[in-house]
Short mmCIF file of C-alpha atoms in Angstrom, two decimals:
data_model
loop_
_atom_site.label_atom_id
_atom_site.label_comp_id
_atom_site.label_asym_id
_atom_site.label_seq_id
_atom_site.Cartn_x
_atom_site.Cartn_y
_atom_site.Cartn_z
CA MET M 1 66.49 93.34 119.36
CA GLU M 2 64.03 96.38 118.20
CA ALA M 3 65.68 97.71 121.78
CA LEU M 4 69.14 96.92 120.56
CA LEU M 5 68.72 97.80 117.08
CA THR M 6 67.37 101.38 118.72
CA LEU M 7 70.41 102.10 120.69
CA TRP M 8 72.52 101.23 117.93
CA GLN M 9 70.87 103.97 115.79
CA SER M 10 71.81 106.12 118.42
CA THR M 11 75.45 105.60 118.34
CA GLY M 12 78.04 107.82 117.12
CA VAL M 13 79.44 104.55 114.78
CA ALA M 14 76.29 104.12 113.34
CA ASN M 15 75.36 107.89 112.05
CA LEU M 16 79.01 108.78 111.69
CA THR M 17 79.22 110.07 108.02
CA TRP M 18 82.50 110.60 105.95
CA ARG M 19 82.04 114.38 105.91
CA GLU M 20 82.26 114.15 109.50
CA GLY M 21 85.09 111.88 109.73
CA VAL M 22 87.28 114.36 107.63
CA MET M 23 86.29 117.41 109.80
CA LEU M 24 86.96 115.40 113.23
CA ALA M 25 90.44 114.48 111.36
CA VAL M 26 90.66 118.46 110.82
CA GLY M 27 89.98 119.20 114.01
CA ALA M 28 92.64 117.07 115.29
CA GLY M 29 95.26 118.36 112.55
CA LEU M 30 94.68 121.51 113.87
CA ILE M 31 95.28 120.92 117.31
CA TYR M 32 98.23 118.78 116.41
CA LEU M 33 99.62 122.14 114.62
CA ALA M 34 98.84 124.13 117.66
CA ILE M 35 100.59 121.90 120.19
CA ALA M 36 103.48 120.06 118.39
CA LYS M 37 104.15 123.21 115.86
CA ARG M 38 102.88 125.97 117.80
CA PHE M 39 101.13 127.41 115.05
CA GLU M 40 98.78 130.34 116.87
CA PRO M 41 98.17 128.00 119.43
CA LEU M 42 95.63 130.37 121.24
CA LEU M 43 93.22 129.80 118.74
CA LEU M 44 94.10 126.54 116.70
CA LEU M 45 93.84 124.87 119.77
CA PRO M 46 90.02 126.05 120.42
CA ILE M 47 89.10 126.12 117.06
CA GLY M 48 90.44 122.74 116.38
CA PHE M 49 88.40 121.33 119.84
CA GLY M 50 85.42 123.41 118.41
CA ALA M 51 85.59 121.54 115.12
CA ILE M 52 85.60 118.19 117.14
CA LEU M 53 82.91 118.76 119.00
CA SER M 54 80.40 120.55 116.23
CA ASN M 55 81.27 117.21 114.17
CA ILE M 56 80.19 114.39 116.54
CA PRO M 57 77.15 112.58 115.27
CA VAL M 58 73.91 112.99 116.74
CA ALA M 59 74.91 115.23 119.79
CA GLY M 60 74.21 118.58 117.53
CA MET M 61 76.32 120.79 119.65
CA GLY M 62 77.47 122.98 116.59
CA GLY M 63 74.05 123.90 115.74
CA PRO M 64 71.47 126.43 116.79
CA ASP M 65 70.46 124.61 120.00
CA GLY M 66 73.92 123.02 120.66
CA MET M 67 76.33 124.72 123.00
CA ILE M 68 78.79 125.60 120.51
CA GLY M 69 76.03 126.86 118.83
CA MET M 70 74.52 129.27 121.02
CA ILE M 71 77.80 130.87 121.77
CA TYR M 72 78.62 131.27 118.24
CA HIS M 73 75.08 133.36 117.95
CA VAL M 74 75.35 135.24 121.02
CA GLY M 75 79.17 136.09 120.41
CA VAL M 76 79.85 135.97 116.60
CA GLU M 77 76.66 136.87 114.88
CA THR M 78 76.53 139.58 117.19
CA GLY M 79 80.00 140.80 116.78
CA ILE M 80 80.79 141.14 120.31
CA PHE M 81 83.77 138.38 120.55
CA PRO M 82 86.02 140.11 118.10
CA LEU M 83 85.34 143.65 119.34
CA LEU M 84 86.21 142.48 122.75
CA ILE M 85 89.67 141.12 121.44
CA PHE M 86 90.16 144.51 119.74
CA LEU M 87 89.72 146.09 123.35
CA GLY M 88 92.10 144.00 124.43
CA VAL M 89 94.43 144.54 121.95
CA GLY M 90 94.44 148.15 121.94
CA ALA M 91 95.38 148.00 125.90
CA LEU M 92 98.37 145.34 125.08
CA THR M 93 99.69 147.74 121.82
CA ASP M 94 102.11 150.47 122.50
CA PHE M 95 101.82 153.18 119.69
CA GLY M 96 104.66 155.12 120.62
CA ALA M 97 106.88 154.34 117.44
CA LEU M 98 104.06 155.18 115.05
CA ILE M 99 103.38 158.63 117.02
CA ALA M 100 107.52 158.91 117.12
CA ARG M 101 107.15 158.29 113.22
CA PRO M 102 103.70 159.36 111.31
CA SER M 103 105.15 158.63 107.86
CA THR M 104 105.20 154.53 108.82
CA LEU M 105 100.93 155.08 108.53
CA LEU M 106 101.92 154.86 104.74
CA LEU M 107 103.45 151.17 104.98
CA GLY M 108 100.80 150.24 106.67
CA ALA M 109 98.08 151.18 104.29
CA ALA M 110 100.37 150.17 101.37
CA ALA M 111 99.84 146.45 103.03
CA GLN M 112 96.13 146.41 102.85
CA PHE M 113 96.61 146.66 98.67
CA GLY M 114 96.72 142.78 99.02
CA ILE M 115 92.75 143.06 100.30
CA PHE M 116 91.57 144.88 97.49
CA ALA M 117 93.78 142.72 94.69
CA THR M 118 92.22 139.39 96.22
CA LEU M 119 88.52 140.75 96.33
CA ILE M 120 89.07 141.06 92.12
CA GLY M 121 90.81 137.59 92.31
CA ALA M 122 87.87 135.99 94.37
CA LEU M 123 85.28 137.23 91.81
CA ALA M 124 87.42 136.13 88.78
CA LEU M 125 87.68 132.76 90.21
CA ASN M 126 84.02 132.35 89.74
CA LEU M 127 84.42 131.67 86.02
CA VAL M 128 86.26 128.49 87.24
CA PRO M 129 83.80 125.46 87.36
CA GLY M 130 82.66 125.05 90.90
CA PHE M 131 82.96 128.39 92.55
CA ASP M 132 80.51 130.55 93.29
CA PHE M 133 81.77 133.80 95.17
CA SER M 134 79.37 136.79 95.42
CA LEU M 135 80.36 139.95 96.19
CA SER M 136 79.76 139.76 99.82
CA ASP M 137 81.65 136.23 99.70
CA ALA M 138 84.76 137.70 97.87
CA ALA M 139 84.90 140.55 100.24
CA ALA M 140 84.87 138.43 103.36
CA VAL M 141 87.83 136.13 101.84
CA ALA M 142 89.75 139.21 101.09
CA ILE M 143 90.21 140.59 104.45
CA ILE M 144 92.40 138.05 105.02
CA GLY M 145 95.23 139.61 103.41
CA GLY M 146 94.73 141.70 106.16
CA ALA M 147 96.59 139.12 108.42
CA ASP M 148 93.95 140.41 111.24
CA GLY M 149 92.01 137.44 112.75
CA PRO M 150 89.22 139.32 114.69
CA THR M 151 88.99 141.63 112.05
CA ALA M 152 88.50 138.72 109.16
CA ILE M 153 85.76 136.92 111.91
CA PHE M 154 84.02 140.32 112.29
CA LEU M 155 83.96 141.11 108.68
CA ALA M 156 83.10 137.27 107.75
CA SER M 157 80.40 137.09 110.27
CA ARG M 158 78.75 140.45 108.72
CA LEU M 159 79.27 139.57 104.98
CA ALA M 160 79.25 135.33 104.29
CA PRO M 161 78.93 133.75 108.01
CA ASP M 162 78.68 129.95 106.08
CA LEU M 163 82.27 131.07 104.91
CA LEU M 164 83.41 131.60 108.88
CA GLY M 165 84.95 128.70 109.39
CA ALA M 166 87.31 128.40 106.50
CA ILE M 167 88.35 132.35 106.40
CA ALA M 168 88.90 131.76 110.43
CA VAL M 169 91.40 128.88 109.71
CA ALA M 170 92.94 130.15 106.60
CA ALA M 171 93.62 133.82 108.51
CA TYR M 172 95.03 132.57 111.69
CA SER M 173 97.21 129.63 109.89
CA TYR M 174 98.81 132.03 107.54
CA MET M 175 99.26 134.45 110.40
CA ALA M 176 101.30 131.59 112.01
CA LEU M 177 103.56 131.34 109.02
CA VAL M 178 104.45 134.70 108.75
CA PRO M 179 107.92 133.21 109.71
CA ILE M 180 108.14 131.65 106.43
CA ILE M 181 105.75 133.28 103.90
CA GLN M 182 107.68 136.60 104.66
CA PRO M 183 111.71 136.45 104.60
CA PRO M 184 111.69 135.47 100.70
CA ILE M 185 109.46 138.14 99.78
CA MET M 186 111.44 140.62 101.52
CA ARG M 187 114.54 139.24 99.89
CA ILE M 188 113.40 138.96 96.42
CA LEU M 189 112.29 142.48 96.56
CA THR M 190 115.22 144.27 98.37
CA ASN M 191 118.78 144.21 97.76
CA LYS M 192 121.69 143.45 100.31
CA ALA M 193 122.20 147.14 100.79
CA GLU M 194 118.78 148.14 101.43
CA ARG M 195 118.36 145.42 103.79
CA GLN M 196 121.57 146.39 105.86
CA VAL M 197 120.39 150.16 106.62
CA VAL M 198 120.43 151.04 109.79
CA MET M 199 117.77 153.72 111.24
CA GLU M 200 118.23 156.05 113.18
CA GLN M 201 116.56 155.77 116.77
CA LEU M 202 112.99 156.72 117.61
CA ARG M 203 112.71 160.50 119.43
CA PRO M 204 111.01 159.88 122.59
CA VAL M 205 107.39 160.39 122.71
CA SER M 206 105.44 162.13 125.73
CA ARG M 207 102.73 161.01 127.56
CA LEU M 208 100.43 163.99 126.05
CA GLU M 209 100.78 162.60 122.77
CA ARG M 210 100.26 159.07 123.71
CA LEU M 211 96.96 160.28 125.10
CA PHE M 212 95.59 162.56 122.25
CA PHE M 213 96.64 159.78 120.01
CA PRO M 214 93.24 157.48 120.57
CA PHE M 215 91.04 160.39 120.28
CA ALA M 216 92.95 161.63 116.92
CA VAL M 217 92.32 158.22 115.30
CA LEU M 218 88.62 157.93 116.74
CA ILE M 219 87.64 161.38 115.63
CA LEU M 220 88.98 160.61 112.06
CA CYS M 221 87.50 157.07 111.88
CA ALA M 222 84.14 159.17 112.84
CA LEU M 223 84.23 162.01 110.40
CA LEU M 224 85.57 159.76 107.25
CA LEU M 225 84.32 155.98 107.73
CA PRO M 226 81.83 155.23 110.60
CA SER M 227 81.27 151.96 109.17
CA ALA M 228 85.24 151.27 111.24
CA ALA M 229 83.90 152.95 114.09
CA PRO M 230 82.85 149.88 116.16
CA LEU M 231 86.59 148.12 115.76
CA ILE M 232 88.53 151.43 115.84
CA GLY M 233 86.85 152.49 118.50
CA MET M 234 86.89 149.50 120.73
CA LEU M 235 91.19 149.51 119.87
CA THR M 236 91.42 153.09 120.91
CA PHE M 237 89.43 152.74 124.23
CA GLY M 238 91.57 149.71 124.99
CA ASN M 239 94.77 151.55 124.45
CA LEU M 240 93.36 154.76 126.35
CA LEU M 241 92.69 152.32 129.19
CA ARG M 242 96.65 151.17 128.87
CA GLU M 243 97.97 155.35 128.52
CA SER M 244 95.79 156.84 131.08
CA GLY M 245 97.35 155.48 133.71
CA VAL M 246 94.80 156.01 135.94
CA VAL M 247 92.81 152.59 135.53
CA ASP M 248 95.40 149.76 135.87
CA ARG M 249 93.19 147.34 136.94
CA LEU M 250 90.96 147.99 133.94
CA SER M 251 93.69 147.91 132.14
CA ARG M 252 95.25 144.71 133.01
CA ALA M 253 91.83 142.58 132.80
CA ALA M 254 91.03 143.97 129.05
CA GLN M 255 95.02 142.56 128.03
CA ASN M 256 94.60 139.33 130.17
CA GLU M 257 91.05 137.98 131.88
CA ILE M 258 88.60 139.76 129.31
CA ILE M 259 90.90 138.42 125.88
CA ASN M 260 91.70 135.09 127.22
CA VAL M 261 87.99 134.39 128.19
CA VAL M 262 86.99 135.70 124.61
CA THR M 263 89.48 134.09 122.56
CA ILE M 264 88.38 130.43 124.12
CA LEU M 265 85.03 131.03 123.62
CA LEU M 266 85.25 132.55 119.91
CA GLY M 267 87.71 129.78 119.06
CA LEU M 268 84.93 127.32 120.13
CA ALA M 269 82.22 129.16 118.11
CA ILE M 270 84.30 129.12 115.02
CA GLY M 271 84.43 125.38 115.40
CA SER M 272 80.77 125.16 115.27
CA LYS M 273 80.97 126.46 111.18
CA LEU M 274 83.50 123.54 110.94
CA SER M 275 81.04 121.13 109.95
CA GLY M 276 81.78 119.06 106.54
CA GLU M 277 78.74 120.30 104.95
CA LEU M 278 79.86 123.94 104.98
CA PHE M 279 83.73 123.54 105.01
CA LEU M 280 84.42 120.54 102.69
CA THR M 281 83.63 122.60 99.41
CA PRO M 282 85.53 123.72 96.32
CA GLN M 283 85.10 127.35 97.77
CA THR M 284 87.22 126.33 100.51
CA LEU M 285 90.05 125.33 98.68
CA GLY M 286 89.68 128.85 96.98
CA ILE M 287 89.80 130.73 100.38
CA LEU M 288 92.82 128.58 101.12
CA VAL M 289 94.69 129.65 97.90
CA LEU M 290 93.00 133.12 97.73
CA GLY M 291 94.49 133.46 101.35
CA ALA M 292 97.44 132.88 100.84
CA VAL M 293 97.91 135.32 97.44
CA ALA M 294 96.32 138.16 99.65
CA PHE M 295 99.06 137.66 102.55
CA GLY M 296 102.05 137.65 99.49
CA ILE M 297 100.69 140.74 97.69
CA GLY M 298 100.49 142.53 100.86
CA THR M 299 103.45 141.97 102.31
CA ALA M 300 104.88 142.87 98.53
CA ALA M 301 103.17 145.75 98.92
CA GLY M 302 104.39 147.03 102.30
CA VAL M 303 108.11 146.30 101.04
CA LEU M 304 107.51 148.41 97.78
CA MET M 305 106.20 151.37 99.79
CA GLY M 306 109.20 151.12 101.70
CA LYS M 307 111.52 150.74 99.10
CA LEU M 308 109.84 154.33 97.76
CA MET M 309 110.20 156.12 101.29
CA HIS M 310 113.75 154.56 101.36
CA ARG M 311 114.68 156.35 97.98
CA MET M 312 112.49 159.71 99.31
CA THR M 313 114.31 159.78 102.54
CA GLY M 314 117.91 159.60 101.03
CA GLY M 315 118.72 156.20 102.37
CA LYS M 316 117.22 156.76 105.97
CA VAL M 317 114.53 154.47 106.01
CA ASN M 318 115.09 150.43 105.71
CA PRO M 319 112.22 148.84 103.37
CA LEU M 320 112.16 145.76 105.13
CA ILE M 321 109.99 147.30 107.79
CA GLY M 322 107.41 147.71 105.02
CA ALA M 323 106.64 144.02 105.42
CA ALA M 324 105.20 144.91 109.16
CA GLY M 325 102.55 146.85 107.64
CA VAL M 326 100.52 143.76 107.29
CA SER M 327 99.07 143.43 110.77
CA ALA M 328 100.09 140.12 112.40
CA VAL M 329 101.52 142.07 115.90
CA PRO M 330 104.08 141.74 116.59
CA MET M 331 104.92 138.65 114.83
CA SER M 332 105.78 140.38 111.27
CA ALA M 333 108.27 143.13 113.60
CA ARG M 334 110.16 140.17 114.53
CA VAL M 335 110.30 138.63 111.45
CA VAL M 336 111.33 141.99 110.19
CA ASN M 337 114.04 142.45 113.15
CA LYS M 338 115.44 138.84 112.07
CA VAL M 339 116.11 139.41 108.66
CA GLY M 340 117.60 142.60 109.18
CA LEU M 341 119.86 141.21 112.16
CA ALA M 342 121.01 138.12 109.49
CA GLU M 343 122.11 141.02 107.31
CA ASN M 344 123.92 143.42 109.55
CA HIS M 345 124.26 142.25 113.47
CA HIS M 346 123.86 145.90 114.46
CA ASN M 347 120.71 146.25 112.31
CA PHE M 348 117.87 146.40 115.74
CA LEU M 349 114.64 147.03 113.32
CA LEU M 350 112.12 145.76 115.76
CA MET M 351 110.99 149.25 117.35
CA HIS M 352 111.01 150.81 113.84
CA ALA M 353 109.11 148.12 112.42
CA MET M 354 106.29 148.38 115.43
CA GLY M 355 104.98 151.54 113.66
CA PRO M 356 104.10 149.68 110.42
CA ASN M 357 103.05 146.80 112.01
CA VAL M 358 100.04 148.78 114.43
CA ALA M 359 99.24 150.85 111.77
CA GLY M 360 98.72 147.51 109.60
CA VAL M 361 95.78 147.31 112.73
CA ILE M 362 94.31 150.46 111.76
CA GLY M 363 94.44 149.97 108.22
CA SER M 364 92.73 146.30 108.01
CA ALA M 365 90.08 147.94 110.21
CA VAL M 366 89.85 150.58 107.81
CA ALA M 367 89.80 147.98 104.97
CA ALA M 368 87.07 146.50 106.82
CA GLY M 369 85.16 149.39 107.42
CA VAL M 370 84.98 150.38 103.45
CA LEU M 371 83.98 147.27 102.42
CA LEU M 372 81.46 147.03 104.84
CA ALA M 373 80.22 150.52 103.67
CA LEU M 374 80.55 149.45 99.85
CA VAL M 375 79.49 146.01 100.17
CA ARG M 376 76.11 144.86 101.44
CA PRO M 377 75.39 141.21 102.27
#
């Protein structure tokens, strides 16, 4: 009987707590959303499975000595995984639209307003009983407004590692909901005539301009905001691999094998932070609410800047492209194109929206650098 009792006490059923049960269901829910609804499946699927593995009783897979815990230590605590993903993003991104119309940098910058507005909102939540966000926590939560998953993970791992799981889930969930969240905001803030504006074709961009661009961005970052250099450096290096035309093997590796392997490991590592003790708290609910607010404010700020550019250019800029200033590449640009086509069947805005879209990637990295420089954990 003692042997049977010992065996029983070693089973998962005997050691399963309600928190672990809830988180197992959360993990299964993320997997369902990834497969059935196709919500950011590349990340939500491994994150969901990582959540299940890390909440198996007794196994301890999410702990410091567990498999997923060690992956987290090696890749997320050091910041290596988000940086490698930025390398792949740079290799996948065509900055031609931004180079052809540099003014769209303003749209990417305006869309980052949601980050700093949410920083204030997170600190204001401390007035509500049950919430206790430090300045570091609030900064890590606010970056969700940039709609850039790797940047959110990089900053959270530096400033608020205990909130990493909730921040990552919120960031990628709202990125997946771009087609639902953004169109109503775009329609409320613009009138029909503005949405019907057909923009002129972008000018051709020379190969020399494409080669010079990553160096220009990196030099400006080094001179003005060195704290953002890790993110901007890997982004520009990946883009240089793409545009140089002499290292196709390295460019393809960054676009495919490297980013795919890192995505799998990153998702599992984030799952290690989805334990019941860390996730089932009032702060998590606050993060989910603030993430939606941040994303909405960022979209609205981008559209309002687009309206300003529309007036300053005499109606040559369609303000809808401002919504693509959030860095959900290329989903938000596709949403802008879809809304534009719904108003005018000859209104193809995809390439015009890619300018502020990739500017948003740079903008979110710069915002993360600003927060790292100003806020210390």
